[in-house]
Coordinates of C-alpha atoms and ligand atoms in Angstrom, one line a residue:
X1 CA 0.0 0.1 0.0
X2 CA 1.3 3.6 -0.9
X3 CA 1.7 6.2 1.9
X4 CA 1.4 9.6 1.2
X5 CA 2.0 13.0 2.9
X6 CA -0.8 15.1 4.1
X7 CA -0.3 17.3 1.4
X8 CA -0.4 14.6 -1.1
X9 CA -3.7 13.3 0.5
X10 CA -5.4 16.6 0.0
X11 CA -4.5 16.4 -3.7
X12 CA -5.7 12.9 -3.8
X13 CA -9.0 14.2 -2.4
X14 CA -9.4 17.0 -5.0
X15 CA -8.4 14.4 -7.8
X16 CA -11.2 12.1 -6.5
X17 CA -13.8 14.8 -6.7
X18 CA -12.8 15.4 -10.3
X19 CA -12.7 11.9 -11.6
X20 CA -15.6 10.3 -9.5
X21 CA -16.9 12.9 -9.7
X22 CA -18.2 13.6 -6.1
X23 CA -18.8 16.7 -4.2
X24 CA -16.6 17.6 -1.3
X25 CA -19.6 17.7 0.9
X26 CA -20.7 14.0 -0.2
X27 CA -17.1 13.0 0.4
X28 CA -17.0 14.3 3.7
X29 CA -20.4 12.6 4.6
X30 CA -18.6 9.3 3.3
X31 CA -15.8 9.8 5.4
X32 CA -17.9 10.7 8.4
X33 CA -20.3 7.9 7.9
X34 CA -17.5 5.5 8.5
X35 CA -16.3 7.2 11.7
X36 CA -19.9 7.1 13.1
X37 CA -20.2 3.5 12.0
X38 CA -17.0 2.5 13.9
X39 CA -18.1 4.6 16.8
X40 CA -21.6 3.0 17.2
X41 CA -20.1 -0.6 16.9
X42 CA -17.2 0.1 19.4
X43 CA -18.4 2.2 22.2
X44 CA -20.9 2.0 25.4
X45 CA -23.9 3.7 24.2
X46 CA -24.7 4.9 27.5
X47 CA -21.7 7.3 27.8
X48 CA -22.0 11.0 27.0
X49 CA -20.1 11.8 23.9
X50 CA -18.2 14.9 23.7
X51 CA -17.3 16.2 20.1
X52 CA -14.7 18.7 19.7
X53 CA -14.9 20.4 16.1
X54 CA -12.2 22.7 14.9
X55 CA -12.5 25.3 12.0
X56 CA -11.7 23.1 9.0
X57 CA -12.8 20.2 7.5
X58 CA -11.6 18.1 10.4
X59 CA -14.1 19.8 12.3
X60 CA -16.7 19.4 9.4
X61 CA -16.1 15.6 9.9
X62 CA -17.0 16.0 13.6
X63 CA -20.2 18.0 13.1
X64 CA -21.4 15.4 10.4
X65 CA -20.5 12.5 12.6
X66 CA -22.5 14.0 15.7
X67 CA -25.4 14.4 13.4
X68 CA -25.1 10.6 12.5
X69 CA -24.7 9.3 16.3
X70 CA -27.8 11.3 17.1
X71 CA -29.9 9.3 14.5
X72 CA -28.8 6.2 16.7
X73 CA -29.6 8.0 19.9
X74 CA -26.4 8.5 21.1
X75 CA -26.0 11.5 23.6
X76 CA -24.0 14.1 22.1
X77 CA -22.8 17.6 22.6
X78 CA -20.6 19.3 20.2
X79 CA -18.2 22.1 21.2
X80 CA -17.0 24.0 18.3
X81 CA -13.8 25.9 18.7
X82 CA -14.7 29.7 17.8
X83 CA -11.6 31.7 16.9
X84 CA -13.8 34.8 16.0
X85 CA -13.6 33.9 12.2
X86 CA -16.4 32.8 9.8
X87 CA -16.8 29.1 9.4
X88 CA -16.1 28.4 5.7
X89 CA -17.3 25.7 3.2
X90 CA -18.3 22.1 4.0
X91 CA -18.1 22.8 7.8
X92 CA -20.8 25.7 7.5
X93 CA -23.1 23.1 5.8
X94 CA -22.6 20.5 8.4
X95 CA -23.3 23.1 11.1
X96 CA -26.6 24.1 9.6
X97 CA -27.6 20.4 9.1
X98 CA -26.8 19.9 13.0
X99 CA -29.0 22.9 13.7
X100 CA -31.9 21.6 11.7
X101 CA -31.7 18.3 13.2
X102 CA -32.0 19.9 16.6
X103 CA -30.9 16.5 18.5
X104 CA -27.4 17.5 19.4
X105 CA -26.5 20.1 22.2
X106 CA -24.3 22.9 20.5
X107 CA -21.8 25.0 22.1
X108 CA -19.0 27.2 21.2
X109 CA -15.7 27.7 23.0
X110 CA -14.5 31.2 22.6
X111 CA -12.2 31.4 25.7
X112 CA -10.6 29.3 28.1
X113 CA -13.5 29.9 30.5
X114 CA -16.0 28.2 28.1
X115 CA -13.8 24.9 27.8
X116 CA -15.9 22.2 29.4
X117 CA -15.0 19.7 32.3
X118 CA -14.9 16.4 30.7
X119 CA -16.1 13.3 33.0
X120 CA -13.7 10.4 33.1
X121 CA -16.5 8.0 31.8
X122 CA -17.0 10.2 28.6
X123 CA -16.2 9.6 24.9
X124 CA -14.3 12.4 23.4
X125 CA -14.5 12.6 19.6
X126 CA -11.5 14.8 18.6
X127 CA -12.1 16.7 15.3
X128 CA -10.2 19.6 16.1
X129 CA -7.6 19.5 13.7
X130 CA -6.6 17.1 11.0
X131 CA -4.1 17.1 8.1
X132 CA -4.5 20.6 7.5
X133 CA -2.3 21.5 10.6
X134 CA 0.1 24.2 9.6
X135 CA 2.0 25.1 12.9
X136 CA 2.2 23.6 16.5
X137 CA -1.2 24.4 18.3
X138 CA -1.0 27.2 20.8
X139 CA -3.4 29.5 22.7
X140 CA -7.1 28.3 22.9
X141 CA -6.5 25.4 20.9
X142 CA -3.6 24.1 23.2
X143 CA -5.7 24.6 26.1
X144 CA -8.5 22.5 24.8
X145 CA -6.1 19.7 24.0
X146 CA -4.6 19.6 27.7
X147 CA -8.0 19.7 29.0
X148 CA -9.1 16.7 26.9
X149 CA -5.7 15.0 27.7
X150 CA -6.2 15.5 31.5
X151 CA -9.8 14.4 31.4
X152 CA -9.0 10.5 31.6
X153 CA -11.8 10.1 29.1
X154 CA -11.7 7.6 26.2
X155 CA -10.4 9.9 23.1
X156 CA -11.1 8.8 19.6
X157 CA -9.4 11.0 17.1
X158 CA -10.5 11.7 13.5
X159 CA -8.2 11.0 11.0
X160 CA -5.0 12.3 13.1
X161 CA -4.6 13.2 16.8
X162 CA -5.2 17.0 16.6
X163 CA -1.8 18.7 17.0
X164 CA 0.2 15.9 15.4
X165 CA 1.7 16.4 12.0
X166 CA 1.3 13.7 9.5
X167 CA 5.3 13.5 8.9
X168 CA 7.8 15.4 10.8
X169 CA 7.3 16.3 14.4
X170 CA 10.8 17.3 15.4
X171 CA 9.5 21.1 15.8
X172 CA 6.2 20.3 17.3
X173 CA 5.1 21.1 20.8
X174 CA 4.6 17.8 22.1
X175 CA 2.4 19.2 25.1
X176 CA -0.3 20.4 22.4
X177 CA -1.1 17.1 21.0
X178 CA -4.0 14.9 21.4
X179 CA -3.2 11.6 23.2
X180 CA -5.9 9.4 21.7
X181 CA -6.8 5.9 22.6
X182 CA -8.1 5.2 19.1
X183 CA -7.3 7.1 15.9
X184 CA -9.6 6.5 13.0
X185 CA -7.5 7.6 9.9
X186 CA -9.0 8.1 6.5
X187 CA -7.8 5.5 3.7
X188 CA -3.9 5.5 4.8
X189 CA -1.9 5.6 7.7
X190 CA -0.1 8.8 8.2
X191 CA 3.5 8.3 8.1
X192 CA 3.9 9.9 11.8
X193 CA 1.9 6.7 12.9
X194 CA 4.4 4.3 12.2
X195 CA 7.3 5.9 14.5
X196 CA 7.4 4.6 18.0
X197 CA 7.7 8.1 19.7
X198 CA 4.1 9.0 18.6
X199 CA 2.5 6.0 19.9
X200 CA 1.2 7.7 22.7
X201 CA -0.6 10.3 20.7
X202 CA -2.0 7.9 18.1
X203 CA -3.0 5.0 20.3
X204 CA -4.4 2.0 18.3
X205 CA -5.1 3.2 14.8
X206 CA -7.6 1.8 12.2
X207 CA -7.7 2.7 8.7
X208 CA -11.2 3.5 7.4
X209 CA -11.5 3.5 3.3
X210 CA -13.3 6.3 2.0
X211 CA -13.2 5.3 -1.6
X212 CA -10.8 7.7 -2.7
X213 CA -10.2 7.2 -6.5
X214 CA -7.9 4.2 -7.4
X215 CA -6.3 6.4 -10.4
X216 CA -5.8 9.3 -8.1
X217 CA -3.8 7.0 -6.0
X218 CA -1.8 5.3 -8.8
X219 CA -1.0 8.7 -10.3
X220 CA 0.5 10.0 -7.0
X221 CA 4.0 9.2 -6.8
X222 CA 5.5 8.3 -3.3
X223 CA 8.7 6.7 -2.1
X224 CA 6.8 5.4 1.0
X225 CA 5.0 2.0 1.1
X226 CA 3.4 -0.1 3.8
X227 CA 3.8 -3.8 3.5
X228 CA 0.4 -5.8 2.8
X229 CA -0.4 -9.6 2.7
X230 CA -1.3 -9.1 -1.0
X231 CA 1.8 -7.5 -2.1
X232 CA 4.0 -10.0 -0.1
X233 CA 2.0 -13.0 -1.4
X234 CA 2.6 -11.9 -4.9
X235 CA 6.2 -12.2 -4.7
X236 CA 6.4 -15.8 -3.3
X237 CA 7.6 -18.3 -5.8
X238 CA 5.9 -21.6 -6.1
X239 CA 8.3 -24.5 -5.8
X240 CA 8.3 -26.3 -9.0
X241 CA 7.4 -30.1 -9.3
X242 CA 10.9 -31.0 -10.7
X243 CA 12.8 -29.1 -8.4
X244 CA 15.8 -30.5 -6.2
X245 CA 17.9 -29.4 -3.5
X246 CA 20.3 -27.7 -5.7
X247 CA 17.5 -25.5 -7.3
X248 CA 17.1 -23.5 -3.8
X249 CA 20.5 -22.7 -3.5
X250 CA 23.3 -23.2 -1.1
X251 CA 23.7 -20.8 1.9
X252 CA 26.5 -19.8 3.9
X253 CA 26.0 -18.6 7.6
X254 CA 28.8 -17.0 9.5
X255 CA 27.7 -16.9 13.0
X256 CA 28.3 -17.8 16.8
X257 CA 31.4 -17.7 19.1
X258 CA 32.3 -19.6 22.3
X259 CA 29.4 -18.7 24.7
X260 CA 27.2 -17.3 22.0
X261 CA 26.3 -20.5 19.7
X262 CA 22.6 -20.1 20.3
X263 CA 22.5 -17.2 17.8
X264 CA 24.2 -19.4 15.2
X265 CA 21.5 -22.2 16.0
X266 CA 18.5 -19.9 15.7
X267 CA 19.6 -18.3 12.4
X268 CA 20.6 -21.7 10.8
X269 CA 17.1 -23.2 12.0
X270 CA 15.3 -20.3 10.5
X271 CA 17.3 -20.4 7.2
X272 CA 16.4 -24.0 6.8
X273 CA 12.9 -23.3 7.6
X274 CA 12.7 -20.6 4.7
X275 CA 13.1 -23.0 2.0
X276 CA 17.0 -23.0 1.3
X277 CA 18.2 -26.1 -0.6
X278 CA 21.6 -26.4 1.6
X279 CA 22.7 -24.6 4.5
X280 CA 26.6 -24.5 5.7
X281 CA 27.1 -22.9 8.9
X282 CA 30.7 -21.8 9.5
X283 CA 31.2 -22.1 13.3
X284 CA 34.6 -22.0 15.5
X285 CA 35.9 -25.4 16.7
X286 CA 34.1 -25.1 20.1
X287 CA 30.7 -24.7 18.2
X288 CA 30.9 -28.0 16.1
X289 CA 29.0 -30.4 18.3
X290 CA 26.4 -27.7 19.3
X291 CA 25.4 -27.1 15.7
X292 CA 25.6 -30.7 14.6
X293 CA 23.4 -31.9 17.5
X294 CA 21.0 -28.9 17.4
X295 CA 20.7 -28.5 13.5
X296 CA 21.5 -31.9 11.9
X297 CA 19.9 -30.5 8.4
X298 CA 22.9 -28.1 8.3
X299 CA 26.5 -28.9 7.1
X300 CA 29.5 -27.3 8.8
X301 CA 32.5 -25.5 8.0
X302 CA 34.8 -25.2 10.7
X303 CA 36.9 -22.3 11.7
X304 CA 40.6 -22.8 12.7
X305 CA 39.9 -20.8 15.7
X306 CA 38.6 -22.4 18.9
X307 CA 36.3 -19.7 19.9
X308 CA 35.6 -17.4 17.2
X309 CA 35.3 -16.7 13.5
X310 CA 38.8 -15.9 12.2
X311 CA 39.1 -16.9 8.8
X312 CA 36.8 -16.8 5.6
X313 CA 36.2 -20.2 4.1
X314 CA 36.0 -20.6 0.3
X315 CA 32.9 -18.7 -0.8
X316 CA 32.6 -19.5 -4.4
X317 CA 30.5 -22.5 -3.8
X318 CA 27.5 -20.5 -1.9
X319 CA 24.6 -18.6 -3.5
X320 CA 24.3 -16.2 -0.5
X321 CA 26.2 -15.4 2.8
X322 CA 24.9 -14.3 5.8
X323 CA 27.2 -12.8 9.0
X324 CA 26.9 -11.4 12.0
X325 CA 24.6 -13.1 14.8
X326 CA 26.7 -13.9 18.0
X327 CA 30.3 -13.4 16.4
X328 CA 31.7 -11.0 18.9
X329 CA 34.2 -8.4 17.9
X330 CA 37.4 -10.0 18.6
X331 CA 40.6 -8.6 16.5
X332 CA 40.7 -11.8 14.4
X333 CA 37.2 -11.7 13.4
X334 CA 37.2 -8.0 12.5
X335 CA 40.0 -8.9 9.9
X336 CA 38.1 -11.9 8.9
X337 CA 34.9 -9.7 8.3
X338 CA 37.0 -7.2 6.3
X339 CA 38.4 -10.1 4.1
X340 CA 34.9 -11.3 3.4
X341 CA 33.9 -7.9 2.2
X342 CA 36.8 -7.6 0.1
X343 CA 35.8 -10.7 -1.4
X344 CA 32.8 -9.0 -2.8
X345 CA 30.3 -11.9 -2.2
X346 CA 27.2 -10.9 -4.5
X347 CA 24.6 -11.5 -2.0
X348 CA 25.3 -10.9 1.5
X349 CA 23.2 -10.1 4.6
X350 CA 25.0 -8.3 7.7
X351 CA 23.7 -8.4 11.3
X352 CA 24.4 -7.9 14.8
X353 CA 28.2 -7.9 15.7
X354 CA 29.4 -7.7 12.1
X355 CA 27.4 -4.5 12.1
X356 CA 29.0 -3.3 15.3
X357 CA 32.5 -4.3 13.9
X358 CA 31.4 -2.2 10.7
X359 CA 30.6 0.7 12.9
X360 CA 34.0 0.8 14.6
X361 CA 35.6 0.7 11.4
X362 CA 33.6 3.2 9.2
X363 CA 36.4 3.4 6.4
X364 CA 35.2 -0.3 5.6
X365 CA 31.7 1.1 4.6
X366 CA 33.0 1.6 1.0
X367 CA 33.7 -2.2 0.8
X368 CA 30.1 -3.1 1.3
X369 CA 28.9 -4.9 -1.9
X370 CA 26.1 -3.3 -3.8
X371 CA 22.6 -4.2 -2.4
X372 CA 24.0 -6.0 0.7
X373 CA 21.2 -6.0 3.2
X374 CA 22.1 -4.6 6.7
X375 CA 19.7 -5.4 9.4
X376 CA 20.3 -3.1 12.5
X377 CA 18.2 -2.3 15.3
X378 CA 17.8 1.3 16.1
X379 CA 20.8 1.4 18.7
X380 CA 23.2 -0.5 16.0
X381 CA 21.8 1.9 13.2
X382 CA 22.9 4.8 15.6
X383 CA 26.4 3.3 16.0
X384 CA 26.5 3.2 12.1
X385 CA 25.3 6.3 11.2
X386 CA 25.3 8.5 14.3
X387 CA 22.4 9.6 16.8
X388 CA 19.0 11.1 15.6
X389 CA 16.8 13.1 17.4
X390 CA 13.7 11.2 16.5
X391 CA 12.5 8.4 14.0
X392 CA 11.8 10.9 11.3
X393 CA 15.5 12.3 11.5
X394 CA 16.6 8.7 11.8
X395 CA 14.7 7.7 8.4
X396 CA 16.3 10.6 6.5
X397 CA 19.8 9.2 7.8
X398 CA 18.6 5.7 6.9
X399 CA 17.6 7.1 3.4
X400 CA 21.2 8.8 2.9
X401 CA 23.0 5.9 4.2
X402 CA 21.3 3.4 1.6
X403 CA 21.8 5.8 -1.3
X404 CA 25.6 6.4 -0.4
X405 CA 26.7 2.8 0.0
X406 CA 24.0 1.3 -2.3
X407 CA 22.8 -0.9 0.3
X408 CA 19.4 -2.1 1.9
X409 CA 19.0 -1.2 5.5
X410 CA 16.2 -2.8 7.8
X411 CA 16.0 -0.9 10.9
X412 CA 14.2 -3.1 13.1
X413 CA 11.4 -2.2 15.6
X414 CA 7.5 -2.1 15.5
X415 CA 6.7 -1.5 11.9
X416 CA 10.4 -2.3 11.0
X417 CA 11.5 0.5 8.1
X418 CA 13.3 -0.9 5.0
X419 CA 15.2 1.5 2.8
X420 CA 16.5 0.7 -0.6
X421 CA 19.2 2.4 -2.6
X422 CA 16.7 4.0 -4.9
X423 CA 15.1 6.1 -2.3
X424 CA 12.1 3.7 -1.6
X425 CA 10.9 3.1 1.8
X426 CA 8.8 0.3 3.1
X427 CA 7.3 -0.3 6.7
X428 CA 6.3 -3.6 7.8
X429 CA 2.7 -4.2 9.1
X430 CA 3.5 -7.5 11.0
X431 CA 4.7 -8.2 14.2
X432 CA 4.1 -7.7 18.0
X433 CA 6.2 -6.7 21.2
X434 CA 6.2 -10.4 22.2
X435 CA 9.0 -10.2 19.4
X436 CA 11.2 -8.0 21.3
X437 CA 13.2 -10.7 22.9
X438 CA 16.7 -12.2 22.7
X439 CA 17.4 -14.2 19.3
X440 CA 14.6 -12.4 17.4
X441 CA 17.1 -10.6 15.0
X442 CA 19.1 -13.9 14.3
X443 CA 16.1 -15.6 12.9
X444 CA 15.3 -12.7 10.8
X445 CA 18.9 -12.8 9.4
X446 CA 18.3 -16.7 8.7
X447 CA 15.1 -16.3 6.9
X448 CA 16.5 -13.2 4.7
X449 CA 19.7 -15.4 4.0
X450 CA 17.5 -18.3 3.1
X451 CA 15.4 -16.4 0.4
X452 CA 18.5 -14.8 -0.8
X453 CA 20.1 -18.1 -1.5
X454 CA 17.1 -19.0 -3.4
X455 CA 17.6 -16.5 -5.7
X456 CA 15.0 -14.2 -4.7
X457 CA 16.5 -10.4 -5.4
X458 CA 18.0 -8.9 -2.4
X459 CA 15.0 -6.2 -2.3
X460 CA 12.4 -9.3 -2.4
X461 CA 14.1 -11.4 -0.1
X462 CA 14.3 -8.4 2.5
X463 CA 10.7 -7.3 2.1
X464 CA 9.4 -11.0 2.3
X465 CA 11.9 -11.8 5.0
X466 CA 10.6 -9.0 7.2
X467 CA 6.9 -9.5 6.7
X468 CA 7.2 -13.4 7.4
X469 CA 9.2 -12.8 10.6
X470 CA 6.7 -10.5 11.8
X471 CA 3.6 -12.8 10.7
X472 CA 5.4 -16.0 12.4
X473 CA 5.6 -13.8 15.4
X474 CA 1.7 -13.0 15.0
X475 CA 0.7 -16.5 14.7
X476 CA 2.8 -17.4 17.6
X477 CA 1.4 -14.6 19.7
X478 CA -2.1 -16.0 19.2
X479 CA -1.3 -19.3 20.2
X480 CA 1.1 -18.5 23.6
X481 CA 0.7 -14.8 23.9
X482 CA 3.3 -12.2 23.7
X483 CA 4.8 -12.6 27.1
X484 CA 6.1 -16.2 26.6
X485 CA 7.1 -15.9 23.1
X486 CA 10.6 -16.8 22.3
X487 CA 12.7 -16.8 19.2
X488 CA 12.4 -20.5 18.6
X489 CA 8.7 -19.9 18.3
X490 CA 9.1 -17.6 15.4
X491 CA 11.0 -20.6 13.6
X492 CA 8.3 -23.2 14.5
X493 CA 5.6 -20.7 12.9
X494 CA 7.4 -19.8 9.9
X495 CA 5.7 -22.9 8.2
X496 CA 2.3 -21.6 9.0
X497 CA 3.2 -18.1 8.0
X498 CA 4.3 -19.5 4.6
X499 CA 1.1 -21.3 4.0
X500 CA -0.9 -17.9 4.7
X501 CA 0.9 -16.5 2.0
X502 CA 0.3 -18.9 -0.7
Ligands
LIG1 N1 -8.4 12.7 3.6 C1 -9.5 12.8 3.0 O1 -9.6 12.0 1.9 C2 -10.7 13.6 3.5 C3 -10.4 14.3 4.6 N2 -11.3 15.1 5.2 C4 -11.0 15.5 6.5 O2 -10.4 16.9 6.2 C5 -9.1 17.2 7.1 C6 -8.2 18.2 6.5 O3 -9.0 19.4 6.3 P1 -8.4 20.7 6.3 O4 -9.7 21.7 6.3 O5 -7.5 20.8 5.1 O6 -7.5 20.9 7.8 P2 -7.9 20.9 9.1 O7 -9.3 20.6 9.3 O8 -6.9 20.0 9.8 O9 -7.6 22.3 9.6 C7 -7.4 23.3 8.9 C8 -8.0 24.6 9.5 O10 -7.1 24.9 10.7 C9 -6.4 26.1 10.6 N3 -5.2 25.9 11.2 C10 -4.1 24.9 11.0 N4 -3.2 25.0 11.8 C11 -3.6 25.7 12.8 C12 -3.0 25.9 14.2 N5 -1.9 25.5 14.5 N6 -3.7 26.7 14.9 C13 -4.7 27.4 14.6 N7 -5.4 27.1 13.4 C14 -4.8 26.2 12.4 C15 -6.2 26.3 9.1 O11 -6.0 27.5 8.8 C16 -7.8 25.9 8.6 O12 -8.5 26.8 8.7 C17 -8.8 15.8 7.2 O13 -7.9 15.8 8.4 C18 -9.9 14.9 7.3 O14 -10.6 15.1 8.4 C19 -12.6 15.2 4.4 O15 -13.7 15.5 5.3 C20 -13.0 13.9 3.8 C21 -11.9 13.5 2.7
K2 K1 -8.4 15.2 14.7

């Protein structure tokens, strides 16, 4: 699914009106109906509803929603913010329709004294500001936001929490943003919803389709995408009847050191469960029995060192290489990593300690082969590319890094963010907090390696791998919950995840 900036969404609105064609007031009615329908289905009808309407179309939506909720006999009071300016356009029509309907109490807020006290068992519907916000909220609007946030009431935001920008909130006043429990957003999640620091404002979010025109969406170019099941399913290649293990490639995994062999075991198992034909796990001597016992399906390549990775094996036999989980950062390992990069493997996924070694040797970045896949978590990315003030800034750094070194970067987290050298950005839609557990990243490395070895392109291996990893986590969580989820559960649910994508 494409993701757009608020400005682009306004353009898609306009195009929809022209192409469908539909009047703006009717599009507003359609959007508002979706909100009202959700509210009617999801809230306790005995509760008082406080609707807050701002001066623009977001306020217009709130006014229409109030009328629709009153049809269902919900108890509504509308508070319209009055800056002393005339209402314009569709909000005026919806104000008049409300007055004519005469079933909703109408109030204006024109000073701090007229901001209502909101009981804790009320529902607040926040239609103060939407995607047309042009500067941080201040004055009366900020006071209303603070009062709503203080109330403890259940807050439902229309389209976007009032005060939050759809993209960059670096210069926003964080004390002037609604902290919604639910955000009901029109057609597309906004980019800022996907950044962890905005979770306290956005709450749970739901996308409500409002029938924006497919051609308008198609015509509007964007680098931003949200991964969907349909998109990923379309990338999975069926396994042909006459295939054999050679068809699915031979992966080399360089992982594990004395005391950290679990990383090698997990990544190896995940790689095998991702459909690879053959896997060779390169381990130090002390890891030999461990890997043979834990992953009998894997072949082994034994390092001369007793404890760490110290020497690159002959890489010519392998279709793809994964390196990093559990490696440690010993001097000999650092030099061996450098030698591997100098050998220019054509398909490479780099994780964990291999990334940490790289960040301590930044002059090696130029050795990174084109389309290498780097899978840092935010801390590892910070070591690679420097600290960022927030996720939006980090995304800009990530894009620069991908473009400069021609590599794919996966910044792992809720909605893991993937950047490609050509500037495209993909946010993942699968996964849950149960996956924030040791070894989860090793599993991802194994999955991506397995897909790479099967000759998926670096881009596809990354997108499929990230999506599958999260999906396996979601399937595991439905069975055992998020608390007890461990990395091994991701591996045991990979098969079911693949089945869902067929
Ligand atoms: N996306 C869709 O397909 C549809 C969206 N709808 C709704 O429309 C809003 C966007 O409406 P818009 O009128 O452009 O913007 P706002 O309502 O957010 O507010 C604009 C209004 O407020 C003034 N303003 C902006 N920033 C501030 C500020 N910091 N302080 C004070 N005043 C401010 C600005 O000058 C304008 O007057 C979208 O979110 C949806 O809710 C349609 O209803 C249906 C289609
Ligand atoms: K809003």
